[in-house]
Coordinates of C-alpha atoms in Angstrom, one line a residue:
M266 CA 111.3 -116.6 69.2
Q267 CA 113.4 -118.3 71.9
D268 CA 116.1 -116.3 73.6
F269 CA 118.2 -119.3 74.5
V270 CA 119.7 -122.1 72.4
Y271 CA 122.0 -125.0 73.1
Y272 CA 123.8 -126.2 70.0
N273 CA 125.8 -129.4 69.9
P274 CA 125.8 -131.9 67.0
S275 CA 126.0 -134.7 69.6
G276 CA 123.1 -133.4 71.6
I277 CA 123.1 -133.4 75.4
D278 CA 122.8 -136.3 77.8
F279 CA 120.1 -134.9 80.0
P280 CA 116.9 -133.0 79.6
I281 CA 117.0 -129.2 79.5
D282 CA 114.3 -126.7 80.6
E283 CA 111.9 -125.9 77.7
S284 CA 113.2 -122.3 77.8
V285 CA 116.3 -123.5 76.1
L286 CA 116.1 -124.7 72.5
I287 CA 118.2 -127.8 71.8
A288 CA 119.7 -127.9 68.3
T289 CA 121.8 -130.6 66.8
N290 CA 121.6 -129.4 63.2
K291 CA 123.1 -126.0 62.5
E292 CA 121.2 -125.6 59.3
E293 CA 117.9 -125.8 61.1
I294 CA 118.7 -122.7 63.1
S295 CA 120.8 -120.8 60.6
S296 CA 118.0 -118.3 59.9
S297 CA 117.2 -117.8 63.6
N298 CA 118.7 -115.2 66.0
F299 CA 119.1 -115.9 69.7
L300 CA 120.1 -113.9 72.8
I301 CA 122.3 -116.4 74.6
S302 CA 124.0 -119.5 73.1
N303 CA 126.7 -121.9 74.2
S304 CA 128.3 -121.9 70.8
S305 CA 129.8 -119.2 68.5
E306 CA 128.5 -121.2 65.5
T307 CA 125.0 -119.9 66.1
N308 CA 123.5 -116.4 65.5
S309 CA 123.4 -115.0 69.0
E310 CA 124.1 -111.8 70.8
V311 CA 126.2 -113.5 73.5
T312 CA 128.2 -116.7 73.5
A313 CA 128.4 -118.1 77.0
K314 CA 131.5 -120.2 77.3
E315 CA 130.7 -121.1 80.8
I316 CA 127.7 -123.3 79.7
D317 CA 129.7 -126.1 78.1
F318 CA 132.4 -125.6 80.8
Y319 CA 129.9 -126.3 83.4
I320 CA 128.3 -129.3 81.6
R321 CA 131.7 -130.8 80.9
N322 CA 133.2 -130.4 84.4
S323 CA 130.5 -130.1 87.0
K324 CA 130.1 -132.8 89.7
D325 CA 126.6 -131.6 90.5
S326 CA 123.9 -134.4 90.6
L327 CA 121.8 -134.8 87.5
P328 CA 118.7 -133.1 89.0
T329 CA 120.9 -130.2 90.1
M330 CA 122.4 -129.8 86.6
I331 CA 118.9 -129.8 85.1
K332 CA 117.9 -127.1 87.4
T333 CA 121.2 -125.1 87.1
L334 CA 121.6 -125.0 83.4
P335 CA 118.8 -122.5 82.8
L336 CA 120.3 -120.3 85.5
L337 CA 123.5 -119.9 83.5
Y338 CA 121.5 -118.6 80.6
E339 CA 119.5 -116.3 82.9
M340 CA 122.7 -115.0 84.4
C341 CA 124.1 -114.1 81.0
A342 CA 120.8 -112.5 80.0
T343 CA 120.9 -110.4 83.2
Q344 CA 124.4 -109.2 82.1
Y345 CA 123.1 -108.4 78.6
D346 CA 120.0 -106.6 79.8
N347 CA 121.9 -104.3 82.1
T348 CA 124.8 -103.5 79.8
E349 CA 125.3 -99.8 79.1
D350 CA 127.9 -100.2 76.4
M351 CA 127.5 -98.5 73.0
E352 CA 129.0 -99.6 69.7
Y353 CA 130.7 -97.2 67.3
S354 CA 132.5 -97.6 64.0
A355 CA 135.4 -95.7 62.5
N356 CA 136.7 -95.2 58.9
I357 CA 140.1 -96.8 58.5
E358 CA 142.1 -96.2 55.3
N359 CA 145.2 -98.1 54.1
K360 CA 148.2 -96.1 55.1
I361 CA 150.4 -98.4 57.1
L362 CA 153.7 -97.7 58.9
I363 CA 156.1 -100.6 59.3
I364 CA 158.6 -100.3 62.2
A365 CA 161.2 -102.9 61.7
P366 CA 164.7 -103.7 60.3
K367 CA 164.9 -103.7 56.5
E368 CA 164.9 -107.5 56.2
K369 CA 161.6 -107.7 58.2
V370 CA 160.1 -104.9 56.1
S371 CA 160.9 -106.9 53.0
E372 CA 159.5 -110.0 54.4
F373 CA 156.3 -108.3 55.4
I374 CA 155.9 -106.6 51.9
S375 CA 156.4 -110.0 50.2
H376 CA 153.2 -111.2 51.9
T377 CA 151.0 -108.3 50.6
E378 CA 149.2 -107.9 47.4
S379 CA 150.4 -105.3 44.9
D380 CA 149.2 -101.8 45.8
E381 CA 147.1 -103.2 48.6
F382 CA 148.5 -100.8 51.2
D383 CA 150.1 -97.3 51.1
L384 CA 153.3 -98.4 53.0
Y385 CA 155.9 -96.4 54.9
D386 CA 158.7 -97.8 56.9
T387 CA 161.3 -96.8 59.5
T388 CA 163.3 -98.3 62.3
E389 CA 162.5 -98.3 66.0
D390 CA 165.4 -95.9 67.0
K391 CA 163.9 -93.1 64.8
I392 CA 160.5 -93.1 66.5
L393 CA 160.2 -89.9 68.7
K394 CA 156.5 -89.8 69.5
I395 CA 153.2 -91.4 68.6
S396 CA 149.8 -89.8 69.1
G397 CA 146.2 -90.0 67.9
H398 CA 144.4 -93.3 67.4
I399 CA 143.7 -96.0 64.9
G400 CA 142.7 -94.3 61.6
N401 CA 144.4 -91.1 62.6
L402 CA 147.9 -91.8 63.9
S403 CA 150.6 -89.1 64.0
V404 CA 154.1 -90.5 64.2
L405 CA 157.1 -88.2 64.7
V406 CA 160.2 -89.7 63.1
Q407 CA 163.7 -88.4 63.1
S408 CA 165.0 -88.2 59.6
T409 CA 168.6 -87.5 58.6
D410 CA 168.6 -83.8 59.5
K411 CA 165.0 -83.0 60.5
E412 CA 161.9 -84.4 62.2
V413 CA 159.2 -85.7 59.9
L414 CA 155.5 -86.1 60.9
L415 CA 153.8 -89.2 59.3
Q416 CA 150.1 -89.5 59.2
V417 CA 149.1 -93.2 59.0
D418 CA 146.1 -95.3 59.8
Q419 CA 147.7 -98.4 61.4
I420 CA 151.2 -99.4 62.6
V421 CA 152.9 -102.7 62.2
W422 CA 155.7 -102.9 64.8
F423 CA 157.9 -105.9 65.0
D424 CA 158.7 -106.4 68.7
A425 CA 156.6 -103.4 69.6
K426 CA 157.4 -101.3 72.7
E427 CA 155.0 -99.9 75.2
M428 CA 154.9 -96.6 73.3
G429 CA 153.1 -98.4 70.5
Y430 CA 150.3 -99.6 72.7
E431 CA 149.5 -96.3 74.5
Q432 CA 147.0 -95.7 71.7
S433 CA 145.0 -97.9 69.5
G434 CA 146.3 -99.1 66.1
T435 CA 149.5 -100.9 66.7
I436 CA 150.0 -104.6 65.8
D437 CA 153.0 -106.8 66.6
P438 CA 153.5 -109.7 64.1
N439 CA 155.9 -111.3 66.6
L440 CA 152.9 -112.0 68.9
S441 CA 151.2 -114.0 66.1
S442 CA 152.4 -114.1 62.5
I443 CA 152.6 -111.9 59.5
E444 CA 149.6 -113.7 58.0
K445 CA 147.5 -113.0 61.1
T446 CA 148.6 -109.4 61.2
L447 CA 147.5 -108.9 57.6
E448 CA 144.1 -110.4 58.5
V449 CA 143.7 -107.9 61.3
L450 CA 144.8 -105.0 59.1
R451 CA 142.4 -105.9 56.3
A452 CA 139.5 -106.5 58.7
N453 CA 140.1 -103.1 60.3
I454 CA 140.0 -101.4 56.9
L455 CA 136.9 -103.2 56.0
E456 CA 135.1 -102.4 59.2
Y457 CA 136.5 -101.1 62.5
N458 CA 134.1 -101.3 65.4
Y459 CA 134.8 -100.3 69.0
K460 CA 132.8 -99.9 72.2
K461 CA 132.2 -97.5 75.0
Y462 CA 133.2 -99.7 78.0
I463 CA 132.7 -97.2 80.8
T464 CA 130.2 -94.7 82.1
Y465 CA 131.2 -91.5 83.8
S466 CA 129.5 -89.0 86.1
T467 CA 131.1 -85.7 86.9
T468 CA 128.9 -85.3 89.9
S469 CA 130.9 -87.6 92.1
C470 CA 134.3 -87.3 90.4
Q471 CA 137.0 -86.1 92.7
Y472 CA 139.1 -84.7 89.9
H473 CA 136.4 -82.8 88.0
E474 CA 136.8 -79.0 88.4
R475 CA 138.5 -79.1 91.8
R476 CA 140.8 -76.2 92.7
E477 CA 143.7 -78.6 92.9
E478 CA 144.4 -82.2 91.9
I479 CA 143.5 -84.6 94.7
C480 CA 142.5 -87.6 92.6
S481 CA 143.3 -88.9 89.1
K482 CA 143.8 -92.6 89.9
C483 CA 141.8 -93.6 86.7
E484 CA 144.3 -91.8 84.5
E485 CA 147.3 -93.2 86.4
V486 CA 146.2 -96.9 85.9
C487 CA 144.9 -96.5 82.3
P488 CA 147.4 -98.5 80.1
T489 CA 146.5 -96.4 77.0
T490 CA 145.5 -92.8 76.3
A491 CA 141.8 -93.7 76.8
I492 CA 141.8 -91.4 79.8
T493 CA 143.8 -88.2 79.9
K494 CA 143.6 -85.0 82.0
N495 CA 143.0 -81.4 81.1
D496 CA 144.9 -79.9 84.0
E497 CA 143.8 -76.4 83.2
L498 CA 140.1 -77.1 83.4
K499 CA 140.4 -80.1 85.7
H500 CA 138.4 -82.2 83.3
L501 CA 139.0 -85.9 82.4
V502 CA 139.1 -86.6 78.7
F503 CA 137.9 -90.0 77.4
S504 CA 138.8 -91.6 74.1
D505 CA 136.6 -94.6 73.6
I506 CA 138.4 -95.8 70.5
D507 CA 141.6 -96.2 72.6
C508 CA 139.9 -98.0 75.5
L509 CA 140.8 -101.7 75.9
G510 CA 137.8 -102.4 78.1
C511 CA 140.0 -103.7 80.9
G512 CA 138.1 -101.8 83.7
G513 CA 141.2 -100.9 85.7
C514 CA 139.9 -97.4 86.1
V515 CA 136.7 -98.7 87.7
S516 CA 138.3 -100.6 90.5
V517 CA 140.4 -97.6 91.7
C518 CA 137.7 -94.9 91.4
P519 CA 136.8 -94.2 95.0
T520 CA 133.3 -92.9 94.3
A521 CA 132.1 -95.0 91.4
A522 CA 132.1 -91.9 89.2
I523 CA 133.4 -94.4 86.6
D524 CA 131.5 -97.7 86.3
Y525 CA 131.9 -100.7 84.0
A526 CA 129.3 -100.5 81.2
L527 CA 129.3 -104.2 80.5
L528 CA 128.7 -105.2 84.1
N529 CA 127.8 -102.3 86.4
K530 CA 127.4 -102.4 90.1
D531 CA 123.6 -102.9 89.9
S532 CA 124.1 -105.8 87.4
I533 CA 126.5 -107.5 89.8
Y534 CA 123.9 -107.2 92.6
E535 CA 121.2 -108.8 90.4
I536 CA 123.5 -111.6 89.3
S537 CA 124.5 -112.3 92.9
Y538 CA 120.9 -113.6 93.5
F539 CA 121.7 -116.6 91.4
Y540 CA 124.5 -117.6 93.8
N541 CA 122.3 -118.2 96.8
D542 CA 123.9 -121.3 98.4
R543 CA 126.3 -121.7 95.5
H544 CA 130.0 -121.0 95.2
P545 CA 130.8 -118.2 92.7
L546 CA 133.6 -118.9 90.2
I547 CA 134.4 -115.7 88.3
I548 CA 136.3 -116.0 85.1
P549 CA 137.4 -113.2 82.8
S550 CA 136.6 -114.1 79.1
K551 CA 140.3 -113.9 78.2
M552 CA 140.9 -117.1 80.1
D553 CA 140.9 -120.2 78.0
I554 CA 138.2 -122.4 79.5
E555 CA 137.2 -124.2 76.3
N556 CA 140.2 -126.5 76.8
L557 CA 140.2 -126.4 80.6
N558 CA 139.2 -129.7 82.3
V559 CA 138.9 -129.4 86.1
D560 CA 136.5 -131.1 88.5
L561 CA 133.9 -128.5 89.6
K562 CA 132.7 -129.8 92.9
E563 CA 129.0 -129.6 93.8
N564 CA 127.5 -126.1 93.8
V565 CA 130.4 -124.4 92.0
L566 CA 128.8 -122.1 89.5
P567 CA 130.9 -120.3 86.8
L568 CA 130.4 -116.9 85.4
C569 CA 132.4 -115.4 82.5
I570 CA 132.9 -111.6 82.5
E571 CA 134.4 -109.2 80.1
G572 CA 137.4 -107.4 81.4
E573 CA 139.4 -108.5 84.4
K574 CA 140.3 -105.3 86.3
F575 CA 137.0 -103.7 87.3
L576 CA 136.0 -105.8 90.3
D577 CA 136.3 -103.8 93.5
E578 CA 135.6 -104.3 97.2
A579 CA 131.9 -103.5 96.9
S580 CA 131.5 -106.1 94.1
F581 CA 133.3 -108.8 96.0
I582 CA 131.5 -108.3 99.3
T583 CA 128.2 -108.3 97.5
L584 CA 129.0 -111.7 96.0
T585 CA 130.4 -113.2 99.2
Q586 CA 127.5 -112.1 101.4
M587 CA 124.7 -112.9 98.9
S588 CA 126.1 -116.4 98.3
G589 CA 127.3 -117.0 101.9
S590 CA 130.4 -118.5 100.3
Q591 CA 134.0 -117.7 99.4
V592 CA 134.5 -116.5 95.9
I593 CA 136.9 -118.0 93.4
F594 CA 138.5 -115.5 91.0
Y595 CA 140.3 -117.3 88.1
S596 CA 142.6 -114.8 86.3
D597 CA 146.2 -114.7 85.3
F598 CA 146.4 -111.0 86.1
L599 CA 145.2 -108.8 89.0
S600 CA 144.8 -105.1 88.5
K601 CA 146.1 -102.7 91.1
G602 CA 142.6 -101.8 92.3
T603 CA 141.3 -105.4 92.3
S604 CA 144.4 -106.7 94.1
D605 CA 143.9 -104.0 96.8
A606 CA 140.2 -104.8 97.1
I607 CA 140.9 -108.6 97.6
D608 CA 143.6 -107.9 100.2
I609 CA 141.3 -105.6 102.2
L610 CA 138.4 -107.9 102.1
N611 CA 140.5 -111.0 102.9
A612 CA 142.0 -109.2 105.9
I613 CA 138.5 -108.4 107.2
Y614 CA 137.2 -111.9 106.7
Q615 CA 140.2 -113.4 108.4
K616 CA 139.5 -111.3 111.5
K617 CA 135.8 -112.2 111.5
Y618 CA 135.6 -115.7 110.1
H619 CA 139.3 -116.9 109.9
K620 CA 138.9 -117.5 106.2
N621 CA 139.7 -115.6 103.1
A622 CA 136.7 -114.1 101.2
I623 CA 138.3 -114.3 97.8
L624 CA 140.4 -117.3 96.6
V625 CA 142.6 -116.3 93.6
A626 CA 143.8 -118.7 91.0
S627 CA 146.1 -117.8 88.2
N628 CA 146.6 -121.2 86.6
Q629 CA 144.9 -124.6 86.4
E630 CA 146.8 -126.1 89.4
E631 CA 145.8 -123.1 91.6
L632 CA 142.2 -123.3 90.3
E633 CA 142.0 -127.0 91.2
A634 CA 143.3 -126.1 94.7
C635 CA 140.7 -123.3 95.1
I636 CA 137.8 -125.5 94.0
T637 CA 138.8 -128.0 96.6
E638 CA 139.1 -125.3 99.3
V639 CA 136.1 -123.2 98.6
S640 CA 133.4 -123.4 101.2
F641 CA 130.4 -121.7 102.6
I642 CA 131.1 -119.3 105.5
E643 CA 128.8 -119.8 108.4
N644 CA 126.6 -116.8 109.4
S645 CA 128.1 -114.7 106.6
K646 CA 125.1 -114.6 104.3
F647 CA 123.4 -111.2 104.1
N648 CA 121.0 -109.6 101.6
S649 CA 120.4 -105.9 101.3
N650 CA 118.8 -103.8 98.6
Q651 CA 121.7 -101.8 97.2
R652 CA 120.3 -100.6 93.9
N653 CA 121.4 -97.0 93.0
Q654 CA 123.8 -96.9 96.0
R655 CA 127.2 -95.5 95.5
K656 CA 130.2 -97.9 95.9
R657 CA 131.2 -96.6 99.4
E658 CA 127.6 -96.8 100.6
T659 CA 127.3 -100.4 99.5
F660 CA 130.6 -101.4 101.1
S661 CA 129.9 -99.5 104.3
F662 CA 126.4 -101.0 104.8
R663 CA 127.5 -104.5 104.1
L664 CA 130.7 -104.2 106.2
Q665 CA 128.6 -102.7 109.1
H666 CA 126.5 -105.9 109.1
L667 CA 129.6 -108.1 109.1
V668 CA 131.2 -106.2 112.0
G669 CA 127.9 -106.1 114.0
D670 CA 128.7 -105.3 117.7
D671 CA 132.2 -106.7 117.5
D672 CA 135.5 -104.9 117.8
L673 CA 137.7 -106.6 115.3
G674 CA 140.6 -104.2 115.4
T675 CA 141.8 -102.4 112.3
V676 CA 142.9 -103.3 108.8
K677 CA 145.2 -101.3 106.5
T678 CA 144.1 -100.3 103.1
G679 CA 146.3 -100.4 100.0
E680 CA 148.2 -98.1 97.7
H681 CA 145.3 -97.7 95.3
I682 CA 142.2 -98.0 97.5
H683 CA 142.0 -95.6 100.4
Y684 CA 139.8 -95.4 103.5
S685 CA 140.4 -92.7 106.1
K686 CA 139.0 -90.8 109.1
V687 CA 138.8 -87.0 109.4
E688 CA 139.9 -85.6 112.7
V689 CA 139.3 -82.0 113.9
N690 CA 140.9 -79.9 116.5
E691 CA 137.6 -78.5 117.9
S692 CA 139.3 -75.5 119.6
N693 CA 140.4 -74.2 116.2
C694 CA 137.2 -75.0 114.3
T695 CA 134.8 -72.2 113.6
L696 CA 132.2 -74.4 111.8
C697 CA 132.7 -72.4 108.6
L698 CA 131.7 -75.7 106.9
S699 CA 134.2 -75.3 104.0
C700 CA 135.0 -79.0 104.6
V701 CA 131.4 -80.0 104.2
G702 CA 131.2 -78.1 100.9
A703 CA 134.4 -79.8 99.7
C704 CA 133.1 -83.3 100.4
N705 CA 131.1 -84.9 97.6
V706 CA 130.5 -88.3 99.1
D707 CA 128.6 -87.1 102.2
A708 CA 131.2 -88.3 104.6
L709 CA 131.3 -84.8 106.2
I710 CA 127.9 -83.3 107.1
A711 CA 126.6 -80.4 109.1
D712 CA 123.6 -81.0 111.4
P713 CA 121.6 -77.8 111.9
K714 CA 119.6 -79.3 114.8
D715 CA 122.5 -79.1 117.2
N716 CA 125.1 -77.0 115.2
T717 CA 127.6 -79.9 114.8
L718 CA 130.1 -80.9 112.2
R719 CA 129.9 -84.7 111.8
I720 CA 131.9 -87.4 110.0
N721 CA 130.9 -90.9 108.8
P722 CA 134.3 -92.5 108.5
S723 CA 133.1 -95.4 106.5
L724 CA 132.2 -93.1 103.6
C725 CA 135.5 -91.1 103.5
T726 CA 137.6 -91.7 100.4
S727 CA 140.8 -89.9 101.8
C728 CA 140.8 -87.5 98.9
G729 CA 142.0 -84.7 101.2
Y730 CA 140.0 -81.9 99.6
C731 CA 138.5 -81.0 103.0
E732 CA 142.0 -80.7 104.4
S733 CA 143.1 -78.3 101.7
S734 CA 139.8 -76.4 101.9
C735 CA 139.9 -75.7 105.6
P736 CA 140.9 -72.1 106.2
E737 CA 142.0 -72.6 109.8
K738 CA 145.5 -73.5 110.9
D739 CA 146.1 -76.8 112.7
C740 CA 142.4 -77.6 112.5
L741 CA 141.6 -80.5 110.2
T742 CA 143.7 -83.6 109.6
I743 CA 143.2 -87.0 108.0
K744 CA 144.1 -90.3 109.5
R745 CA 144.7 -92.3 106.3
D746 CA 144.6 -95.8 105.0
E747 CA 143.0 -97.6 108.0
I748 CA 139.5 -99.1 108.5
E749 CA 138.4 -99.5 112.1
L750 CA 136.2 -102.6 112.4
N751 CA 134.0 -101.5 115.2
P752 CA 130.4 -100.2 115.3
T753 CA 131.4 -96.5 115.7
W754 CA 133.2 -96.5 112.4
F755 CA 129.8 -96.7 110.6
K756 CA 128.0 -94.0 112.7
E757 CA 128.2 -90.3 112.5
Q758 CA 130.7 -88.9 114.9
V759 CA 130.7 -85.3 116.2
L760 CA 133.9 -83.5 115.2
A761 CA 133.0 -80.0 116.4
K762 CA 130.1 -78.2 118.0
D763 CA 129.2 -74.6 118.8
T764 CA 126.4 -72.3 119.7
L765 CA 124.9 -69.7 117.5
F766 CA 125.6 -66.0 118.2
A767 CA 122.7 -63.6 118.4
C768 CA 123.0 -60.2 116.9
V769 CA 123.4 -57.6 119.7
E770 CA 121.0 -55.2 117.9
C771 CA 118.1 -57.4 116.7
G772 CA 118.7 -60.7 118.4
V773 CA 118.8 -62.8 115.2
E774 CA 121.2 -65.7 115.3
F775 CA 123.6 -65.2 112.3
A776 CA 126.9 -67.1 112.9
T777 CA 128.6 -69.4 115.2
T778 CA 130.0 -68.0 118.4
K779 CA 133.6 -69.0 117.6
A780 CA 133.4 -67.4 114.1
V781 CA 132.2 -64.1 115.6
E782 CA 134.8 -64.2 118.4
K783 CA 137.6 -64.9 115.9
I784 CA 136.8 -61.9 113.7
A785 CA 136.3 -59.7 116.8
N786 CA 139.7 -60.7 118.2
I787 CA 141.3 -59.8 114.9
L788 CA 139.5 -56.5 114.2
G789 CA 138.8 -55.4 117.7
P790 CA 142.2 -53.7 118.2
V791 CA 141.8 -52.0 114.8
F792 CA 138.5 -50.5 115.8
A793 CA 139.6 -49.7 119.4
S794 CA 139.0 -46.0 119.0
D795 CA 135.5 -46.4 117.5
P796 CA 132.9 -48.0 119.8
V797 CA 130.3 -48.2 117.0
K798 CA 132.6 -50.1 114.7
Q799 CA 133.5 -52.4 117.5
R800 CA 129.7 -53.0 118.1
T801 CA 129.3 -53.9 114.4
L802 CA 131.6 -56.9 114.9
Y803 CA 128.7 -58.5 116.9
C804 CA 125.9 -57.6 114.5
C805 CA 124.2 -59.4 111.7
E806 CA 124.7 -58.2 108.1
N807 CA 121.5 -56.0 108.2
C808 CA 122.2 -54.3 111.5
K809 CA 125.9 -53.8 110.7
A810 CA 124.9 -51.7 107.7
K811 CA 122.3 -49.8 109.7
L812 CA 124.8 -48.9 112.4
M813 CA 127.4 -47.7 109.9
I814 CA 124.8 -45.5 108.1
K815 CA 123.6 -44.1 111.4
Q816 CA 127.2 -43.4 112.5
G817 CA 127.8 -41.6 109.2
L818 CA 124.7 -39.4 109.6
L819 CA 125.5 -38.5 113.2
N820 CA 129.0 -37.5 112.3
G821 CA 127.6 -35.4 109.5

């Protein structure tokens, strides 16, 4: 069985690699299943819209097109092979709530079959609250003299407000038509399928089970109730059925605790290999490219992706450095995280190469301008094995290569993506290492070889948990939202250092000198009348107990 098929009743004007089956008669392949196809009229796992888009618009030479077309199939197959999404189904019954004026309700009912739905109706001003999800929606409605809770499966809301879209199950006929709305309602009742679009790890999450809330960016940017917080337990709660798959949570997650299941960070790295000496053109699948006619100059290679909000600074720098080119991102919407990532990377590239790394186009005119402008960036190409790296590690290592031995000044980071540098007042630091225990990205580390507290600024997420965990006054602060583009930013820097204190009884080193002196200064006056107790302040745990027991016996 072949994985790849190209279907077109008119055929194709140039030969295709034998790995791709050419079909001109749909009936001949009706019983066959394929992995990747250019057409939705075939039985395939993935329909790659970029294939026909490339054939129709590319200005590559014929030999280049013959060589490139199989790569488009391979790129899509790479996406498919690495996807971690899971499909689910839910049972949806026929209870429908219509939110509309009476005349609209009547119009809607006139298009339905008799007893087809169990219908309820109300007006927008009476809606107090909506919760749950499609198939299990709870709608609190203000009746004449009391509040009524309606349990329905789907909502038809003419001119729906934001409240209706915070959970799955609301359809607005004004965005299409009553006929189209009925098609969706019936299809959902027949079979409602949804996906798990994101993966999540509690290990690197900076909200999970922290003493206080220092990060919940994912919940803030989620347009639905797909991500909510349990503030008592400090747990994130995920509702896959409410997830739109936009990926906005991924781009703002500082540690990659959340990743995009359909195109994770390792998949982006593998796909970037296909862009060696080619210009990446990244297009979210929501963009209409079937009817888009633009001249793709030589070496521009399109890639369609699900979602439009998950791309972050690590994804973009991977694509730019692996290709050695500027990247074109064609989308009519930029998420908060993706927008910040583009701004940060462009500011860096301007300082180093005097060019933007990412060219953004929101319409055809802007796309044509970006295609004309896109170019390779001299001396920018860099390959590094980043599989299984965390997001900050990838960005740090690639950025370190870009900076090299230069000092390019600083760049400011944005509202939703933060980089920072921890600073310590060494005179107040006792090396208790509470800050090291608080840091789950290894930006702060303790080196036992020389008894130092160290920081790698390039890994710091500016979460602030180290600051809130430090027990000392005026000791640890964070210099926020700035990246220093010089070699020292990527190297461990000593924040504090101390010697180890040896027990005055047995000679075993048991704590830092500053920690012992701090406690002695506090308790010394309290124990002024008892020389033995004073001596215990300079003893290890074992000797402290022995001295106290001995003192007790002597007194007896």
